[in-house]
CSV table of C-alpha atoms and ligand atoms in Angstrom, one decimal:
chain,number,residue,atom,x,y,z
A,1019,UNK,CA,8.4,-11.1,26.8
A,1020,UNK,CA,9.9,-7.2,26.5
A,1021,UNK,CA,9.5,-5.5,29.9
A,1022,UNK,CA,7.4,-3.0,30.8
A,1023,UNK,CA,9.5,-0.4,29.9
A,1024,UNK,CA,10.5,-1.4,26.8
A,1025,UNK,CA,7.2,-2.5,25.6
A,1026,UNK,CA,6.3,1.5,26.4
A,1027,UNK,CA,9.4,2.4,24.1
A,1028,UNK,CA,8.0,-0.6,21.2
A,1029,UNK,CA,4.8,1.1,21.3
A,1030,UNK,CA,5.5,4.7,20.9
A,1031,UNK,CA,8.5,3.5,18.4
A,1032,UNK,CA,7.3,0.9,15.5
A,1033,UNK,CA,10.8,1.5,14.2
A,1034,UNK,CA,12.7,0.3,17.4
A,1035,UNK,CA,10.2,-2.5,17.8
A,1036,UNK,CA,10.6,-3.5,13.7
A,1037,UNK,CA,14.8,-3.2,14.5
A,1038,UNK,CA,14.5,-5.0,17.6
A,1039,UNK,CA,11.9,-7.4,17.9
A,1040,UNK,CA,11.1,-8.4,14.1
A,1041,UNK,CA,14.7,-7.9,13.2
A,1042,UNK,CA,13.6,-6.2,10.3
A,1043,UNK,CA,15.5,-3.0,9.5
A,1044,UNK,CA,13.7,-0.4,7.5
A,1045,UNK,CA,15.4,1.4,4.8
A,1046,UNK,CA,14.8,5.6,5.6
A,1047,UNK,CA,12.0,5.9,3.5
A,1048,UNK,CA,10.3,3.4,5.3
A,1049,UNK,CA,10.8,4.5,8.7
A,1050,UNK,CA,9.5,7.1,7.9
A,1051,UNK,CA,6.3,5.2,7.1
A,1052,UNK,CA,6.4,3.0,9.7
A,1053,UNK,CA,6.3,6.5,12.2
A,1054,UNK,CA,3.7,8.6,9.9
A,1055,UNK,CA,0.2,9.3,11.2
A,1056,UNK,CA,-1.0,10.5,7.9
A,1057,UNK,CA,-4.5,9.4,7.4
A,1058,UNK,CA,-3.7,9.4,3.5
A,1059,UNK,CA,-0.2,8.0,2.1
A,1060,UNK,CA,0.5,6.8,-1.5
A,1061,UNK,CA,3.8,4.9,-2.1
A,1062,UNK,CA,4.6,5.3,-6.0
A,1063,UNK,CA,7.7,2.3,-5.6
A,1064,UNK,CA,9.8,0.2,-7.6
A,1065,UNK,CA,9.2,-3.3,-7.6
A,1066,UNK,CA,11.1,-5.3,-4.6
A,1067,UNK,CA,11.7,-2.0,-2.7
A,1068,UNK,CA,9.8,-3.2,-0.1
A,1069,UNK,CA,6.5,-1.7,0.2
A,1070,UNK,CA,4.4,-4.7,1.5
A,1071,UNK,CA,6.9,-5.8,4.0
A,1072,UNK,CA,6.6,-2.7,5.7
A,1073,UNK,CA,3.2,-2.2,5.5
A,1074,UNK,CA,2.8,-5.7,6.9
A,1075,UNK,CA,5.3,-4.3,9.5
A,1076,UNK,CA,2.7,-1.4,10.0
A,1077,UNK,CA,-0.4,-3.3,10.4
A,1078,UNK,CA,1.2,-5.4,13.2
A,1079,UNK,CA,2.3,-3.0,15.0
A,1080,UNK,CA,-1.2,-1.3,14.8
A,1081,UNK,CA,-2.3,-4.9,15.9
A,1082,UNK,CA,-0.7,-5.2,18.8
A,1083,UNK,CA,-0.5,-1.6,19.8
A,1084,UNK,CA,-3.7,0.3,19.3
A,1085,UNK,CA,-6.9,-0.5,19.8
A,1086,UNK,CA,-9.2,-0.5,18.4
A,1087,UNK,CA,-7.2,-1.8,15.4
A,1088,UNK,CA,-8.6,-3.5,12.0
A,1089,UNK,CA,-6.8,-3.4,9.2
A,1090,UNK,CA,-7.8,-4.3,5.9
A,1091,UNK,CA,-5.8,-6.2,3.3
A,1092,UNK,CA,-7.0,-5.5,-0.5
A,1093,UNK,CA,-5.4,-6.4,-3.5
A,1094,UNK,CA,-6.7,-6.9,-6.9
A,1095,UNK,CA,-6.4,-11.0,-6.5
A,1096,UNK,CA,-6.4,-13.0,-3.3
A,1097,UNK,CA,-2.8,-14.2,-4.0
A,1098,UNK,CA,-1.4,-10.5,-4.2
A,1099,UNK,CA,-3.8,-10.1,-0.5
A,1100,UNK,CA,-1.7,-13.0,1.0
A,1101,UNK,CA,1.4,-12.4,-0.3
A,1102,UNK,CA,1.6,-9.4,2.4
A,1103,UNK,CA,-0.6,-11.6,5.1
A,1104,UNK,CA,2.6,-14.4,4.8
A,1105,UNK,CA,4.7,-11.5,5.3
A,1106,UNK,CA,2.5,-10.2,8.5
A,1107,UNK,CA,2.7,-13.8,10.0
A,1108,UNK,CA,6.2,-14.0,9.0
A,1109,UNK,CA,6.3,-11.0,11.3
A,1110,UNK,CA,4.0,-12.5,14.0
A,1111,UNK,CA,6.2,-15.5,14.2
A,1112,UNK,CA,8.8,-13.0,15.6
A,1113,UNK,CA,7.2,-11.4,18.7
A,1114,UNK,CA,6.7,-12.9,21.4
A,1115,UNK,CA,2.6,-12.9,22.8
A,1116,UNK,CA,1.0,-14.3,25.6
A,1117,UNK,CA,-0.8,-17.8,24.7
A,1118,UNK,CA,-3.7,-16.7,24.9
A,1119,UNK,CA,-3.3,-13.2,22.5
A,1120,UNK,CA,-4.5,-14.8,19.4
A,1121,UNK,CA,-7.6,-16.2,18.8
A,1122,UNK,CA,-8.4,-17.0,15.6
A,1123,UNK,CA,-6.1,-17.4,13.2
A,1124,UNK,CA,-6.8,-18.9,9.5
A,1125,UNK,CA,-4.1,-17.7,6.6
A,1126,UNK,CA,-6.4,-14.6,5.7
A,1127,UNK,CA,-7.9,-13.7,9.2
A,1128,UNK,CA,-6.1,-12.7,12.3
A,1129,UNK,CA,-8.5,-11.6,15.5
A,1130,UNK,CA,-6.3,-11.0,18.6
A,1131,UNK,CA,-7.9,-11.4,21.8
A,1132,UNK,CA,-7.8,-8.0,22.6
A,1133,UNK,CA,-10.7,-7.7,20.1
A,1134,UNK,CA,-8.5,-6.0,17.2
A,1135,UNK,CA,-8.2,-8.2,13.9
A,1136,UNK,CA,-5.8,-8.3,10.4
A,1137,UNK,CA,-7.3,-9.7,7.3
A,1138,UNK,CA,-7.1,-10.2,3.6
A,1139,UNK,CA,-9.4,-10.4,0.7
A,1140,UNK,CA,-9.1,-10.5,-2.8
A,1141,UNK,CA,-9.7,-7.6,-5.2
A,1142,UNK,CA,-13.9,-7.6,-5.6
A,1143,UNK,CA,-15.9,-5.5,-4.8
A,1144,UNK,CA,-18.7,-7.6,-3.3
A,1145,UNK,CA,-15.9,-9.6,-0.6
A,1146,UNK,CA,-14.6,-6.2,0.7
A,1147,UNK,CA,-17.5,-4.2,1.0
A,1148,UNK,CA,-19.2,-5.8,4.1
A,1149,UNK,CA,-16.5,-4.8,6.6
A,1150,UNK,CA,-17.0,-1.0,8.5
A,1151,UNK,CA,-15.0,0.8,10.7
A,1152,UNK,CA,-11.5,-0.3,9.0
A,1153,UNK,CA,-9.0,1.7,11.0
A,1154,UNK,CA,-5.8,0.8,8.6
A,1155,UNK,CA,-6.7,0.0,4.9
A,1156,UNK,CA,-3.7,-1.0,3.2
A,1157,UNK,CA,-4.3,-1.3,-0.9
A,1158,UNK,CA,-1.6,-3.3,-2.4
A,1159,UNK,CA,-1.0,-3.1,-6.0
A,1160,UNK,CA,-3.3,-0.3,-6.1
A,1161,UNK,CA,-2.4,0.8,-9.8
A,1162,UNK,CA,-4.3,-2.9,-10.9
A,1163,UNK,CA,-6.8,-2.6,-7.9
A,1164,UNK,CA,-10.8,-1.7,-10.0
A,1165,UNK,CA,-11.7,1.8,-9.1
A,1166,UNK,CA,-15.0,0.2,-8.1
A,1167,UNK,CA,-12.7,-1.4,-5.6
A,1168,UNK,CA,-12.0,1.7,-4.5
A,1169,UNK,CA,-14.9,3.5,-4.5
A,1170,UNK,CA,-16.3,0.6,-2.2
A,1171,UNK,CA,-13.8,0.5,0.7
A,1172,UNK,CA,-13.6,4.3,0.7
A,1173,UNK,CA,-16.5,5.0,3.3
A,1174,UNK,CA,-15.3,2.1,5.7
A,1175,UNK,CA,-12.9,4.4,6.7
A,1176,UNK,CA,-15.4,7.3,7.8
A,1177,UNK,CA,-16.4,6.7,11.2
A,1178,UNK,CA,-13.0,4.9,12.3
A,1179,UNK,CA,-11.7,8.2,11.2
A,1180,UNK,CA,-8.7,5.5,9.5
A,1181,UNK,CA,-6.1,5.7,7.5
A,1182,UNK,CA,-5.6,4.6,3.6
A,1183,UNK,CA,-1.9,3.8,2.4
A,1184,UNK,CA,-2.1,3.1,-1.3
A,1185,UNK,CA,1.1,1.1,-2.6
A,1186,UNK,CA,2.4,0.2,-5.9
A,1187,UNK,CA,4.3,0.3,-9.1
A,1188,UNK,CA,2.8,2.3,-11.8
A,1189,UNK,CA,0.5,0.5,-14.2
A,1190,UNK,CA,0.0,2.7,-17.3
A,1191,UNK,CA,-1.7,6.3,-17.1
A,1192,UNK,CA,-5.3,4.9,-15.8
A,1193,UNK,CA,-7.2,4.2,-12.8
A,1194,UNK,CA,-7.4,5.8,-9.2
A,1195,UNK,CA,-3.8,5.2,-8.6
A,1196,UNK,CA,-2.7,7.6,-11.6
A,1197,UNK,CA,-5.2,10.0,-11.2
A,1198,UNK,CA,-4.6,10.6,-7.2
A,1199,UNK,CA,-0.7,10.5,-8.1
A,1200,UNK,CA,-1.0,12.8,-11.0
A,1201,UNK,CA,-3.8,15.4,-9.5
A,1202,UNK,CA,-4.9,14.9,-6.0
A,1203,UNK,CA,-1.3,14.0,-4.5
A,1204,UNK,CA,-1.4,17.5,-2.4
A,1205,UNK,CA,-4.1,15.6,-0.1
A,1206,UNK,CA,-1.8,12.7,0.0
A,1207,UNK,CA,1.6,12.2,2.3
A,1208,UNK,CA,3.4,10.9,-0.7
A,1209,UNK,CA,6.5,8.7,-1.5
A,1210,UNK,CA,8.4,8.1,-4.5
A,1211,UNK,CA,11.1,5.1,-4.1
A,1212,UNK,CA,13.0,4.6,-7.3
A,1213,UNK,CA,15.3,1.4,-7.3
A,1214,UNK,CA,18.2,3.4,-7.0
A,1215,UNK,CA,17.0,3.9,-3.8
A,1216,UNK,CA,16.5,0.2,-2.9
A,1217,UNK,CA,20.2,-1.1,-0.9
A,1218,UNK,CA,19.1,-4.7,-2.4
A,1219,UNK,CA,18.7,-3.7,-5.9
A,1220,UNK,CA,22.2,-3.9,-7.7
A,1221,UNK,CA,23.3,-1.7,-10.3
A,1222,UNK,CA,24.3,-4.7,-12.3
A,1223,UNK,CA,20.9,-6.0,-12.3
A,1224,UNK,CA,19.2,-2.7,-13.2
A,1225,UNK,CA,21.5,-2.6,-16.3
A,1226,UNK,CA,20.4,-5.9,-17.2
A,1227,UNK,CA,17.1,-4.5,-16.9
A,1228,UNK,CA,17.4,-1.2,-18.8
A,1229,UNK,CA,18.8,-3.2,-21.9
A,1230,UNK,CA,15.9,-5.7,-22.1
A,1231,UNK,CA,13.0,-4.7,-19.8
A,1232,UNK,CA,10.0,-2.7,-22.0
A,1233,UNK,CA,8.5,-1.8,-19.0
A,1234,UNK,CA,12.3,-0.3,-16.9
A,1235,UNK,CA,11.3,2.7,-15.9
A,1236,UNK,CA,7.9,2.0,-15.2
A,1237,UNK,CA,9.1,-0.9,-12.9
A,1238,UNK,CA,12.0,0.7,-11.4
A,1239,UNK,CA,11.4,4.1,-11.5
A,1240,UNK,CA,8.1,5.1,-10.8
A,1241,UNK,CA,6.9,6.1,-14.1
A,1242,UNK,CA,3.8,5.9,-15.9
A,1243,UNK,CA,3.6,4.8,-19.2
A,1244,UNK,CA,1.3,4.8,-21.7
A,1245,UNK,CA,-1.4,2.2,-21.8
A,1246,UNK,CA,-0.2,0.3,-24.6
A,1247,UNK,CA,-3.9,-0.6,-25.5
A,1248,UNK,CA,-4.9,3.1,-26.0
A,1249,UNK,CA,-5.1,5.0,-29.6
A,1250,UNK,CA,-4.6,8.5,-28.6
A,1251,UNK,CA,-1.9,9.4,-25.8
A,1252,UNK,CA,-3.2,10.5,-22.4
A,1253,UNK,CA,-2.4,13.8,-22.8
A,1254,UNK,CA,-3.7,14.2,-26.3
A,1255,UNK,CA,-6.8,13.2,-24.7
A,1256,UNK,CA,-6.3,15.5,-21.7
A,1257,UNK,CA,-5.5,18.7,-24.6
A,1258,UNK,CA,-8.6,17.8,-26.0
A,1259,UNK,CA,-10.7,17.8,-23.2
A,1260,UNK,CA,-12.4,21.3,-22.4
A,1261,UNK,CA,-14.7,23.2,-19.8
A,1262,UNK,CA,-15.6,25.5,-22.6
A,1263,UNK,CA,-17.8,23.1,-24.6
A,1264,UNK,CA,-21.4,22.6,-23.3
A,1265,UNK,CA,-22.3,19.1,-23.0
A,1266,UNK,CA,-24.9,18.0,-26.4
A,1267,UNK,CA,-27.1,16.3,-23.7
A,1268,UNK,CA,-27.8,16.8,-19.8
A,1269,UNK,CA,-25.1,15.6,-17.2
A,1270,UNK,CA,-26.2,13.9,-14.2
A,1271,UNK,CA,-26.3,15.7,-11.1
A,1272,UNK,CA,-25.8,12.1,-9.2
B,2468,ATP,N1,14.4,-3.1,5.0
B,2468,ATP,C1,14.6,-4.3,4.5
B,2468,ATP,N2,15.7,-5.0,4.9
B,2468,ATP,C2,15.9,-6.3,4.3
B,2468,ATP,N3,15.1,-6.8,3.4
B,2468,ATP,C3,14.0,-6.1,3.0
B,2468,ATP,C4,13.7,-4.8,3.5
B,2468,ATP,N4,12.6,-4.4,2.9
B,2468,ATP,C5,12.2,-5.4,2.0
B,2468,ATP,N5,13.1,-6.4,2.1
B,2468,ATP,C6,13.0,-7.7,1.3
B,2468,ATP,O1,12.9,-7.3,-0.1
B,2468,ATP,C7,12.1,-8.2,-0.8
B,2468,ATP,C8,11.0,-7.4,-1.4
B,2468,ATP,O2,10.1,-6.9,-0.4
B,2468,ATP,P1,8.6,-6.7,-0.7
B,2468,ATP,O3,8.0,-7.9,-1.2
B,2468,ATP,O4,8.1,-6.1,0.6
B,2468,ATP,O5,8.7,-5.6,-1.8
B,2468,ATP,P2,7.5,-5.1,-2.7
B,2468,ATP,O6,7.9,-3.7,-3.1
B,2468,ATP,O7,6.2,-5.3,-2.1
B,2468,ATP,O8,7.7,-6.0,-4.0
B,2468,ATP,P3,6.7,-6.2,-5.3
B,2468,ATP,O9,7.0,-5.1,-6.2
B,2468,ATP,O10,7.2,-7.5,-5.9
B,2468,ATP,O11,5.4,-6.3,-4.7
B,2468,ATP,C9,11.6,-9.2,0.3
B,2468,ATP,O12,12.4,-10.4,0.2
B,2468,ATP,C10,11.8,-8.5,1.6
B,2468,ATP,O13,12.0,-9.4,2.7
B,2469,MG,MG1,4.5,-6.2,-2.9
């Protein structure tokens, strides 16, 4: 068990306590996620550059640290939900708790006995709309998450006062992701991680890429691409769209 003191200096430091009790040392950009206190963060990333290992990194720390915590794992499957529950209990595995901290403990639900809890669920609407007063909602692969989705977790956040990090790789100009990255990001403390900026990514392998990857630089550098199901471009439909036209028939108010 870390004494007292240092405990004091894990708590008000997640990036101390990811260096020296996890072993896990963050790149810059994501220290400086692991210390934010922005109620509203999007991570526009390359693939691999780490975004659900720190978030899991995040949410642990929140677990063990504040209270109340409950942080909420969506994703648009259960697999993509677990993959960064593995990587929380991958964490877990590495600090060292009193027997008696956890309580429950199944592969998608963590309650501590301090009352605070961790879980996971898959990308429906109907499994993630019964939880309330979510203090850390973490959205992973948010650019294939349903806006209904999103739309639904949304108010769990409203008494908690919590906080929403969105993370992902673009997915074609669609979808909350897109819009909040391409007109709402002013609201948002917002990252954009290319590979380049990844230590682990090689150059070598991102030439590899270039040459036979369709989707390069909307993998590895945070682009969005056009849907390639769409007939008119994005922004011929946004040139086409105007406030000047009155609508044939009413709108509705609700
Ligand atoms: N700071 C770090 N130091 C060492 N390894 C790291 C670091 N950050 C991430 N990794 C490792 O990089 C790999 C990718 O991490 P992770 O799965 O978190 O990335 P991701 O951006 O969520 O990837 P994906 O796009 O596939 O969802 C993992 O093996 C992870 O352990
Ligand atoms: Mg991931």
């Amino acid at each position: 068990m870390p004494s007292a003191s240092d405990d004091l200096a894990y708590s008000l430091d997640p990036v101390l306590w990811a260096r020296e009790v996890l072993g896990f040392h963050p790149d810059p950009w994501q220290a400086d996620l692991l210390r934010s206190r922005s109620r509203k963060v999007i991570l526009n990333c390359s693939r691999q550059s780490g975004k659900s290992s720190t978030c899991a990194a995040l949410g642990l720390h929140e677990s063990i640290y504040r209270r109340p915590s409950f942080g909420l794992v969506v994703a648009p499957t259960q697999d993509q939900s677990s993959e960064l529950m593995l990587k929380f209990d991958e964490f877990r595995g590495a600090v060292e708790l009193p027997s008696d901290y956890l309580s429950t403990d199944t592969k998608l639900a963590v309650r501590f006995a301090n009352g605070n809890r961790f879980i996971a669920r898959p990308g429906s609407e109907k499994s993630a709309r019964s939880f309330s007063a979510v203090t850390l909602l973490l959205e992973d692969e948010a650019s294939r998450v349903l806006d209904d989705l999103y739309n639904s977790v949304r108010p769990m956040l409203a008494v908690s006062n919590g906080r929403h990090i969105l993370m992902s790789t673009p997915f074609g100009k669609r979808g909350h992701f897109f819009k909040i990255w391409s007109e709402e990001r002013d609201l948002w403390e917002w990252y954009e991680i290319t590979a380049e900026m990844c230590p682990r990514i090689s150059k070598e392998f991102l030439e590899v890429e270039r040459r036979t990857n369709l989707w390069y630089l909307q993998e590895y550098f945070c682009v969005f691409m056009e849907t390639v199901d769409s007939v008119f471009t994005f922004d011929q439909i946004a040139a086409a769209v105007s406030d000047e036209v009155e609508p044939l028939f009413g709108v509705d108010q609700y």
